[in-house]
Tab-separated table of C-alpha atoms and ligand atoms in Angstrom:
chain	number	residue	atom	x	y	z
A	9	UNK	CA	164.981	129.980	284.474
A	10	UNK	CA	164.923	131.261	281.154
A	11	UNK	CA	163.924	129.897	278.081
A	12	UNK	CA	165.302	131.138	275.731
A	13	UNK	CA	164.286	129.988	271.934
A	14	UNK	CA	166.013	132.673	269.526
A	15	UNK	CA	164.959	129.510	265.553
A	16	UNK	CA	166.647	131.503	263.039
A	17	UNK	CA	167.471	128.205	260.657
A	18	UNK	CA	168.708	128.659	256.984
A	19	UNK	CA	165.096	127.087	255.465
A	20	UNK	CA	161.637	125.527	256.232
A	21	UNK	CA	163.157	122.452	257.092
A	22	UNK	CA	166.027	122.651	259.080
A	23	UNK	CA	163.248	125.443	261.015
A	24	UNK	CA	160.369	122.454	261.682
A	25	UNK	CA	163.983	120.157	262.835
A	26	UNK	CA	164.494	122.517	265.468
A	27	UNK	CA	161.229	124.179	266.487
A	28	UNK	CA	160.308	120.134	266.738
A	29	UNK	CA	163.346	119.302	269.439
A	30	UNK	CA	162.765	122.971	271.182
A	31	UNK	CA	159.747	121.477	271.566
A	32	UNK	CA	159.890	118.056	272.351
A	33	UNK	CA	162.650	119.579	275.182
A	34	UNK	CA	159.060	121.965	276.647
A	35	UNK	CA	157.067	119.287	277.309
A	36	UNK	CA	158.890	116.270	278.361
A	37	UNK	CA	158.268	115.174	281.520
A	38	UNK	CA	155.543	117.341	282.021
A	39	UNK	CA	152.518	116.030	282.680
A	40	UNK	CA	149.183	118.648	282.410
A	41	UNK	CA	148.045	119.250	279.227
A	42	UNK	CA	146.809	123.119	279.556
A	43	UNK	CA	150.341	124.110	280.471
A	44	UNK	CA	151.716	121.792	277.689
A	45	UNK	CA	149.428	123.025	274.852
A	46	UNK	CA	150.247	127.034	276.461
A	47	UNK	CA	154.040	126.597	275.779
A	48	UNK	CA	153.799	125.269	272.729
A	49	UNK	CA	151.547	127.379	271.515
A	50	UNK	CA	153.572	130.506	272.865
A	51	UNK	CA	156.823	128.628	270.914
A	52	UNK	CA	154.812	128.026	267.598
A	53	UNK	CA	153.909	131.713	267.327
A	54	UNK	CA	157.005	133.755	268.562
A	55	UNK	CA	159.232	130.696	265.883
A	56	UNK	CA	156.395	130.430	262.673
A	57	UNK	CA	157.190	134.238	260.470
A	58	UNK	CA	154.580	135.591	259.431
A	59	UNK	CA	151.683	134.067	261.134
A	60	UNK	CA	148.465	135.541	263.287
A	61	UNK	CA	146.927	133.599	265.301
A	62	UNK	CA	148.567	129.803	266.330
A	63	UNK	CA	145.976	128.236	269.492
A	64	UNK	CA	144.272	124.559	270.464
A	65	UNK	CA	140.444	123.616	270.222
A	66	UNK	CA	140.108	121.098	273.098
A	67	UNK	CA	137.644	118.254	271.569
A	68	UNK	CA	134.833	118.200	275.390
A	69	UNK	CA	132.762	115.419	274.833
A	70	UNK	CA	131.791	116.365	271.037
A	71	UNK	CA	132.512	120.062	270.646
A	72	UNK	CA	135.295	121.964	269.585
A	73	UNK	CA	136.377	124.142	272.538
A	74	UNK	CA	139.025	127.022	272.922
A	75	UNK	CA	142.021	126.359	274.420
A	76	UNK	CA	145.579	127.941	275.100
A	77	UNK	CA	146.268	130.627	272.437
A	78	UNK	CA	148.649	133.390	270.917
A	79	UNK	CA	146.859	136.374	269.253
A	80	UNK	CA	143.757	137.393	269.223
A	81	UNK	CA	140.589	136.690	271.473
A	82	UNK	CA	138.949	134.114	269.242
A	83	UNK	CA	135.751	131.934	269.075
A	84	UNK	CA	135.176	129.727	272.037
A	85	UNK	CA	133.801	126.657	270.430
A	86	UNK	CA	132.811	125.206	267.343
A	87	UNK	CA	130.625	122.155	266.678
A	88	UNK	CA	132.678	119.409	264.092
A	89	UNK	CA	129.942	121.222	261.189
A	90	UNK	CA	131.920	123.983	261.498
A	91	UNK	CA	134.961	126.277	260.616
A	92	UNK	CA	138.028	124.987	259.128
A	93	UNK	CA	138.247	123.312	262.636
A	94	UNK	CA	135.042	121.596	262.299
A	95	UNK	CA	136.114	119.979	258.607
A	96	UNK	CA	139.850	118.654	260.645
A	97	UNK	CA	138.220	117.403	263.658
A	98	UNK	CA	135.499	115.410	261.606
A	99	UNK	CA	137.877	114.173	259.138
A	100	UNK	CA	140.691	113.516	260.307
A	101	UNK	CA	142.382	115.182	257.990
A	102	UNK	CA	144.829	118.059	258.139
A	103	UNK	CA	143.132	121.275	256.267
A	104	UNK	CA	146.352	123.206	253.985
A	105	UNK	CA	143.517	125.728	253.278
A	106	UNK	CA	144.915	128.558	250.725
A	107	UNK	CA	142.780	131.243	250.984
A	108	UNK	CA	140.077	130.842	254.077
A	109	UNK	CA	137.368	133.651	253.051
A	110	UNK	CA	136.918	130.583	249.382
A	111	UNK	CA	136.379	127.767	252.484
A	112	UNK	CA	133.001	127.104	253.199
A	113	UNK	CA	131.657	127.447	256.116
A	114	UNK	CA	134.923	129.258	257.539
A	115	UNK	CA	134.732	131.312	260.843
A	116	UNK	CA	136.576	134.062	260.572
A	117	UNK	CA	137.991	135.337	264.310
A	118	UNK	CA	140.558	137.994	263.436
A	119	UNK	CA	139.792	139.881	260.045
A	120	UNK	CA	143.083	139.542	259.048
A	121	UNK	CA	143.250	136.062	258.586
A	122	UNK	CA	143.750	134.882	255.594
A	123	UNK	CA	145.293	131.235	254.972
A	124	UNK	CA	145.160	128.342	257.812
A	125	UNK	CA	146.434	125.206	257.950
A	126	UNK	CA	144.660	123.111	261.380
A	127	UNK	CA	145.994	119.719	262.193
A	128	UNK	CA	143.904	116.892	264.812
A	129	UNK	CA	145.508	115.657	267.416
A	130	UNK	CA	145.500	111.878	268.582
A	131	UNK	CA	146.564	108.940	270.728
A	132	UNK	CA	145.425	106.048	271.006
A	133	UNK	CA	142.606	106.188	268.121
A	134	UNK	CA	140.863	109.345	270.791
A	135	UNK	CA	140.718	113.233	269.304
A	136	UNK	CA	142.165	114.825	271.591
A	137	UNK	CA	141.394	118.432	269.535
A	138	UNK	CA	142.688	120.553	266.713
A	139	UNK	CA	146.565	122.735	266.205
A	140	UNK	CA	145.227	125.992	264.762
A	141	UNK	CA	147.881	128.004	262.582
A	142	UNK	CA	147.011	131.002	260.715
A	143	UNK	CA	148.116	133.283	259.151
A	144	UNK	CA	148.017	137.370	257.359
A	145	UNK	CA	149.081	135.842	254.428
A	146	UNK	CA	147.828	134.110	250.894
A	147	UNK	CA	148.748	130.654	250.544
A	148	UNK	CA	151.295	130.920	253.709
A	149	UNK	CA	151.181	126.710	254.126
A	150	UNK	CA	153.813	125.029	251.977
A	151	UNK	CA	153.872	120.932	251.988
A	152	UNK	CA	156.949	121.486	253.869
A	153	UNK	CA	155.293	123.761	256.524
A	154	UNK	CA	152.346	120.651	256.734
A	155	UNK	CA	154.904	117.583	256.762
A	156	UNK	CA	156.677	120.003	260.001
A	157	UNK	CA	153.367	121.348	261.314
A	158	UNK	CA	152.274	117.433	261.157
A	159	UNK	CA	155.429	117.102	263.570
A	160	UNK	CA	154.787	118.951	265.278
A	161	UNK	CA	150.964	117.645	265.828
A	162	UNK	CA	153.124	114.169	267.013
A	163	UNK	CA	154.874	115.518	269.418
A	164	UNK	CA	151.477	117.409	270.744
A	165	UNK	CA	149.504	114.644	270.958
A	166	UNK	CA	151.240	112.683	273.392
A	167	UNK	CA	151.455	114.841	276.694
A	168	UNK	CA	147.607	116.247	276.299
B	202	SME	N1	139.253	129.730	261.554
B	202	SME	C1	139.132	129.174	262.323
B	202	SME	C2	138.096	129.390	263.394
B	202	SME	C3	139.327	128.920	264.631
B	202	SME	S1	140.336	131.083	264.426
B	202	SME	O1	140.381	131.110	263.764
B	202	SME	C4	141.078	131.405	265.974
B	202	SME	C5	138.303	127.957	261.417
B	202	SME	O2	136.966	128.313	261.178
B	202	SME	O3	138.234	127.738	262.181
């Protein structure tokens, strides 16, 4: 079986709608969270332009531990007091960072990263982890991207 998702939408909103339905199709019916995070990171990495890292940190007993991802090898563990991911986990709020170099405590795993969005993944009030997307471009992620990535997070938090 091959999965061939080539999403080339005319506008950002349509692209995220197509991406959300492709993601829904990939994860529906699969109960294994690692498989779902692995396929999700590959799909998002392939689809979004100008990104250099897409992946997950899981909440394991109050620590963020690296999960499936696409991109360069990354730091393995972070506390909730570290990095953009920690801020998303601690506040349970989306962190959309236009320039990571001015974010206090940002952890540079790939020196190519200049902006970042991190979405907390919450199911039944429990923080399952975060979805982290990095870009080499400054100000890569707009409000429209945030709305789209939050939707992806909603799909994913049900299957983690
Ligand atoms: N930039 C992140 C660290 C993880 S890597 O980007 C993959 C942060 O400060 O949370």
